[in-house]
Coordinates of C-alpha atoms in Angstrom, one line a residue:
X112 CA 0.0 0.0 0.0
X113 CA 2.7 2.5 0.9
X114 CA 4.6 1.7 -2.3
X115 CA 1.5 2.7 -4.3
X116 CA 1.0 5.8 -2.2
X117 CA 4.6 6.9 -2.7
X118 CA 4.6 6.3 -6.4
X119 CA 1.3 8.3 -6.6
X120 CA 2.8 11.2 -4.6
X121 CA 5.9 11.4 -6.6
X122 CA 4.3 11.0 -10.0
X123 CA 0.6 12.1 -9.7
X124 CA -1.7 11.9 -12.6
X125 CA -3.1 15.4 -12.6
X126 CA -6.0 14.5 -14.9
X127 CA -7.3 11.8 -12.7
X128 CA -8.0 12.2 -8.9
X129 CA -6.7 9.5 -6.5
X130 CA -9.5 10.0 -4.0
X131 CA -13.3 10.0 -4.8
X132 CA -16.0 10.7 -2.3
X133 CA -19.2 9.3 -3.9
X134 CA -22.6 10.1 -2.2
X135 CA -24.6 7.1 -3.4
X136 CA -27.9 8.2 -1.9
X137 CA -29.6 11.1 -0.3
X138 CA -31.9 8.8 1.6
X139 CA -31.3 8.3 5.4
X140 CA -33.2 6.6 8.2
X141 CA -31.9 9.2 10.7
X142 CA -31.7 13.0 10.9
X143 CA -28.5 13.7 12.8
X144 CA -28.0 17.1 14.3
X145 CA -24.4 17.3 13.0
X146 CA -25.1 16.3 9.4
X147 CA -24.6 18.8 6.6
X148 CA -26.8 16.9 4.0
X149 CA -30.1 18.6 3.0
X150 CA -32.9 16.1 3.2
X151 CA -35.7 18.6 2.8
X152 CA -35.8 18.4 -1.1
X153 CA -36.3 14.9 -2.4
X154 CA -33.9 14.0 -5.2
X155 CA -33.4 11.1 -7.6
X156 CA -30.2 9.3 -6.8
X157 CA -27.5 8.9 -9.4
X158 CA -28.1 5.7 -11.4
X159 CA -25.8 2.6 -11.3
X160 CA -25.2 3.2 -15.1
X161 CA -24.0 6.8 -14.4
X162 CA -21.8 5.5 -11.6
X163 CA -20.2 2.9 -13.9
X164 CA -19.4 5.7 -16.4
X165 CA -17.7 7.6 -13.6
X166 CA -15.6 4.5 -12.7
X167 CA -14.6 4.0 -16.3
X168 CA -13.6 7.7 -16.6
X169 CA -11.5 7.8 -13.5
X170 CA -9.8 4.4 -13.8
X171 CA -7.8 3.2 -10.8
X172 CA -8.3 5.0 -7.5
X173 CA -6.4 4.9 -4.2
X174 CA -9.4 5.7 -2.0
X175 CA -13.1 5.4 -2.6
X176 CA -15.3 6.8 0.1
X177 CA -19.0 5.9 -0.3
X178 CA -21.2 8.3 1.6
X179 CA -24.8 9.4 1.8
X180 CA -27.4 9.7 3.3
X181 CA -27.0 6.2 4.7
X182 CA -25.0 4.3 2.1
X183 CA -26.4 0.9 3.1
X184 CA -29.9 1.9 2.1
X185 CA -28.7 1.8 -1.5
X186 CA -29.8 -1.7 -2.7
X187 CA -27.1 -2.0 -5.4
X188 CA -24.3 -1.0 -3.1
X189 CA -22.3 -4.2 -3.8
X190 CA -22.6 -3.6 -7.5
X191 CA -21.4 0.0 -7.0
X192 CA -18.3 -1.2 -5.1
X193 CA -17.5 -3.9 -7.7
X194 CA -17.7 -1.3 -10.5
X195 CA -14.6 0.6 -9.2
X196 CA -11.0 -0.3 -9.2
X197 CA -9.8 1.1 -5.9
X198 CA -7.1 0.1 -3.4
X199 CA -9.3 1.0 -0.4
X200 CA -13.1 1.4 -0.1
X201 CA -14.5 3.0 3.1
X202 CA -18.2 3.1 3.9
X203 CA -19.5 5.2 6.9
X204 CA -22.7 4.1 8.5
X205 CA -25.0 5.2 11.3
X206 CA -25.3 1.5 12.2
X207 CA -29.1 1.7 12.6
X208 CA -30.0 -1.4 10.6
X209 CA -27.6 -4.1 11.9
X210 CA -28.9 -7.0 9.8
X211 CA -29.0 -5.0 6.5
X212 CA -25.5 -3.6 7.1
X213 CA -24.1 -7.0 8.0
X214 CA -25.5 -8.8 4.9
X215 CA -24.6 -6.0 2.5
X216 CA -21.0 -5.9 3.9
X217 CA -20.6 -9.6 3.3
X218 CA -21.9 -9.2 -0.3
X219 CA -19.4 -6.4 -0.9
X220 CA -16.5 -8.4 0.4
X221 CA -17.5 -11.2 -2.1
X222 CA -17.5 -8.7 -5.0
X223 CA -14.4 -6.5 -4.6
X224 CA -10.7 -7.0 -4.1
X225 CA -10.3 -3.7 -2.4
X226 CA -9.4 -3.3 1.3
X227 CA -12.8 -2.7 2.8
X228 CA -13.5 -0.6 5.9
X229 CA -16.9 0.0 7.5
X230 CA -16.9 3.0 9.8
X231 CA -19.7 3.2 12.4
X232 CA -20.7 6.5 13.7
X233 CA -20.8 6.7 17.5
X234 CA -20.8 10.1 19.0
X235 CA -20.7 9.4 22.8
X236 CA -22.4 7.4 25.5
X237 CA -26.0 6.4 25.1
X238 CA -27.7 9.6 26.3
X239 CA -25.3 11.9 24.3
X240 CA -25.3 9.8 21.1
X241 CA -29.1 9.4 21.1
X242 CA -29.6 13.2 21.6
X243 CA -27.4 13.9 18.6
X244 CA -28.7 11.2 16.3
X245 CA -32.0 9.5 17.4
X246 CA -33.5 7.7 20.3
X247 CA -32.4 4.0 20.3
X248 CA -29.6 4.6 17.8
X249 CA -26.8 4.0 20.3
X250 CA -27.9 0.4 21.1
X251 CA -28.3 -0.3 17.4
X252 CA -24.9 1.1 16.4
X253 CA -23.2 -0.9 19.2
X254 CA -25.0 -4.1 18.0
X255 CA -23.8 -3.4 14.5
X256 CA -20.2 -2.9 15.7
X257 CA -20.3 -6.2 17.5
X258 CA -21.8 -8.0 14.5
X259 CA -19.4 -6.6 12.0
X260 CA -16.4 -7.6 14.1
X261 CA -17.3 -11.3 13.4
X262 CA -16.7 -10.8 9.6
X263 CA -13.2 -12.0 8.5
X264 CA -11.0 -9.7 6.3
X265 CA -13.1 -6.6 7.2
X266 CA -11.7 -3.5 8.9
X267 CA -14.1 -1.9 11.3
X268 CA -13.6 1.6 12.6
X269 CA -15.6 3.9 14.8
X270 CA -16.0 7.6 13.8
X271 CA -16.9 10.2 16.4
X272 CA -17.9 13.7 15.2
X273 CA -16.5 16.0 17.9
X274 CA -18.7 18.9 19.0
X275 CA -19.4 20.8 22.2
X276 CA -22.1 18.3 23.2
X277 CA -19.8 15.2 23.4
X278 CA -16.5 17.0 24.2
X279 CA -16.7 16.6 28.0
X280 CA -16.8 12.8 28.0
X281 CA -14.8 12.1 24.8
X282 CA -11.7 10.4 26.4
X283 CA -13.9 8.2 28.7
X284 CA -16.0 7.3 25.6
X285 CA -12.8 6.4 23.6
X286 CA -11.8 4.0 26.5
X287 CA -15.2 2.4 26.4
X288 CA -15.1 2.0 22.6
X289 CA -11.7 0.3 22.9
X290 CA -13.3 -2.6 24.8
X291 CA -15.1 -3.6 21.5
X292 CA -11.8 -3.9 19.7
X293 CA -12.4 -1.9 16.6
X294 CA -9.4 -1.5 14.2
X295 CA -9.3 2.3 15.0
X296 CA -11.4 5.1 16.5
X297 CA -11.3 8.3 14.4
X298 CA -12.1 11.7 15.8
X299 CA -13.6 14.0 13.2
X300 CA -14.0 17.7 14.0
X301 CA -17.4 19.1 13.3
X302 CA -17.4 21.1 10.0
X303 CA -19.6 22.7 7.5
X304 CA -23.2 23.7 8.2
X305 CA -24.8 21.2 10.6
X306 CA -28.6 20.7 10.4
X307 CA -28.9 22.0 14.0
X308 CA -27.2 25.4 13.9
X309 CA -26.7 25.4 17.7
X310 CA -24.1 22.6 17.3
X311 CA -20.6 24.1 17.5
X312 CA -17.0 22.9 17.5
X313 CA -15.3 23.2 20.9
X314 CA -12.9 26.1 21.4
X315 CA -9.3 25.8 20.2
X316 CA -8.3 25.8 23.9
X317 CA -10.5 22.8 24.6
X318 CA -9.3 21.0 21.5
X319 CA -5.7 21.5 22.6
X320 CA -6.6 20.4 26.1
X321 CA -7.9 17.0 25.1
X322 CA -5.2 16.3 22.5
X323 CA -2.9 14.4 24.9
X324 CA -5.8 12.1 25.9
X325 CA -6.8 11.5 22.2
X326 CA -3.2 10.7 21.2
X327 CA -2.8 8.3 24.1
X328 CA -5.8 6.4 23.0
X329 CA -4.6 6.3 19.4
X330 CA -1.3 4.9 20.6
X331 CA -3.2 1.9 22.0
X332 CA -4.4 0.8 18.6
X333 CA -2.4 -1.3 16.1
X334 CA -4.7 -0.5 13.1
X335 CA -4.7 -4.2 12.5
X336 CA -1.5 -3.8 10.4
X337 CA 2.2 -4.5 10.7
X338 CA 4.1 -2.2 13.2
X339 CA 5.7 0.0 10.6
X340 CA 2.5 0.8 8.7
X341 CA 0.6 1.1 12.0
X342 CA 3.1 3.7 13.2
X343 CA 2.8 5.7 9.9
X344 CA -1.0 5.7 10.1
X345 CA -1.1 6.8 13.7
X346 CA 1.5 9.5 13.0
X347 CA -0.9 10.7 10.2
X348 CA -3.8 10.8 12.6
X349 CA -1.8 13.0 15.0
X350 CA -0.6 15.2 12.1
X351 CA -4.2 15.6 10.9
X352 CA -5.4 16.7 14.4
X353 CA -2.5 19.1 14.8
X354 CA -3.0 20.4 11.3
X355 CA -6.7 20.9 11.9
X356 CA -6.0 23.0 15.0
X357 CA -3.4 25.0 13.1
X358 CA -5.9 25.7 10.3
X359 CA -8.6 26.7 12.8
X360 CA -6.1 29.1 14.5
X361 CA -4.5 30.6 11.4
X362 CA -7.5 30.4 9.0
X363 CA -5.6 29.4 6.0
X364 CA -4.6 26.3 4.0
X365 CA -2.0 24.2 5.9
X366 CA -0.4 22.5 3.9
X367 CA -1.3 23.6 0.3
X368 CA -4.5 21.8 -0.7
X369 CA -4.5 19.2 -3.5
X370 CA -8.3 19.1 -3.9
X371 CA -8.2 20.6 -7.3
X372 CA -6.1 17.7 -8.7
X373 CA -6.3 14.7 -6.5
X374 CA -9.7 14.9 -4.8
X375 CA -13.2 14.7 -6.2
X376 CA -16.7 14.7 -4.7
X377 CA -19.9 13.4 -6.5
X378 CA -23.2 13.9 -4.9
X379 CA -26.3 11.7 -5.1
X380 CA -28.0 14.1 -7.4
X381 CA -25.0 14.0 -9.8
X382 CA -23.4 17.3 -8.8
X383 CA -19.6 17.3 -9.0
X384 CA -17.1 19.3 -7.0
X385 CA -13.5 19.2 -5.8
X386 CA -14.4 19.4 -2.2
X387 CA -17.5 19.1 0.0
X388 CA -16.9 22.6 1.3
X389 CA -17.0 24.1 -2.3
X390 CA -19.8 24.6 -4.8
X391 CA -20.7 22.3 -7.7
X392 CA -19.0 22.8 -11.0
X393 CA -21.4 20.7 -13.1
X394 CA -23.8 17.8 -13.0
X395 CA -23.3 14.3 -14.5
X396 CA -26.9 14.2 -15.7
X397 CA -26.1 17.1 -18.1
X398 CA -22.4 16.4 -18.9
X399 CA -19.9 13.6 -18.9
X400 CA -17.3 13.7 -16.0
X401 CA -14.4 14.5 -18.3
X402 CA -16.2 17.5 -19.8
X403 CA -17.0 18.7 -16.3
X404 CA -13.4 18.4 -15.2
X405 CA -12.3 20.4 -18.3
X406 CA -15.0 23.0 -18.0
X407 CA -14.5 26.7 -17.2
X408 CA -16.2 26.3 -13.7
X409 CA -13.7 23.5 -12.9
X410 CA -10.7 25.7 -14.0
X411 CA -12.0 28.6 -11.8
X412 CA -12.4 26.3 -8.9
X413 CA -8.9 24.8 -9.3
X414 CA -7.5 28.4 -9.4
X415 CA -9.5 29.3 -6.3
X416 CA -8.0 26.4 -4.4
X417 CA -4.4 26.9 -5.8
X418 CA -4.6 30.6 -4.8
X419 CA -5.5 29.5 -1.3
X420 CA -8.8 31.5 -1.3
X421 CA -10.4 28.7 0.8
X422 CA -9.4 26.6 3.7
X423 CA -11.0 23.8 5.8
X424 CA -10.1 21.0 8.3
X425 CA -12.0 18.3 6.3
X426 CA -10.2 15.1 7.3
X427 CA -10.5 13.6 3.8
X428 CA -8.7 16.5 2.2
X429 CA -6.0 16.5 4.8
X430 CA -5.5 12.8 4.1
X431 CA -4.7 13.6 0.4
X432 CA -2.5 16.6 1.4
X433 CA -0.3 14.3 3.4
X434 CA -0.2 11.0 1.7
X435 CA -0.1 12.5 -1.8
X436 CA 2.7 14.9 -1.0
X437 CA 6.1 13.2 -0.6
X438 CA 7.5 16.2 1.4
X439 CA 5.2 15.1 4.2
X440 CA 6.6 11.6 4.4
X441 CA 9.4 12.2 7.0
X442 CA 6.7 13.4 9.5
X443 CA 4.5 10.4 8.7
X444 CA 7.4 8.0 9.2
X445 CA 9.2 9.6 12.1
X446 CA 6.5 11.7 13.7
X447 CA 7.2 15.0 15.4

């Protein structure tokens, strides 16, 4: 895996992104307070045929993130996965329908050669989690976590979206989650425009204050990999957290963002952008992907990013900015 990443970072194909976030559906069985997806206007999801055209246009990917809505509500999710050539496929889930998620995950493993990770959203202990997502959602997500851990050759992560509401008990919650033996526990800083506008990110001082506890918990994980790769991935998580805090403090791109060349987002309605924090530059129902990427709106958006007129702490973009930039490898290998 690292050999592939290194070759991609040294010799990137500027015409074809390495990382695709594909929102496969706008449907969801929850209405989480921290979510930025607009469910108020019903839309027709992008078709499997349109998705296959995207796959053919992009060729081989390093990362494919399937998002939503709730991705597992898409009936043809296994076919979507098998239509892409990607080293890694990651699927986040709210964990609300354990049996559906379990069966679909097994189907996906049977249809793809990619390294598959399912990331279950758990935002705190029962009272906190249910207040953020829905009553009863905590117990169902925990049941899904337990059930997925029984599937061989599957990586299972937990994602926690950090906000003011769950900040006070985060470290205790991370210790609790560790007892279920996930492959890793990611902490994602609240971003964008959450459905509930009262939800805020903790202050910079608070984020700095809990950093030591978060890093200590991360050090207890092996990532399910050999020690060298495990060290690199844990170093990356720490670099991502520190970089996010630096971006929040200085309000600028750190490091330079590669979204305009290596990152792509496709929404369930067919809209295309270079980043979830930026506007659409075209729609697949009106134009082929190649035409969109070569369009004037795409050129303007690339220029906007390159001139550092935007910044964010989106974890997926920071991933690209480190692993697809060979100058960052010393820190990934050696740490600070």
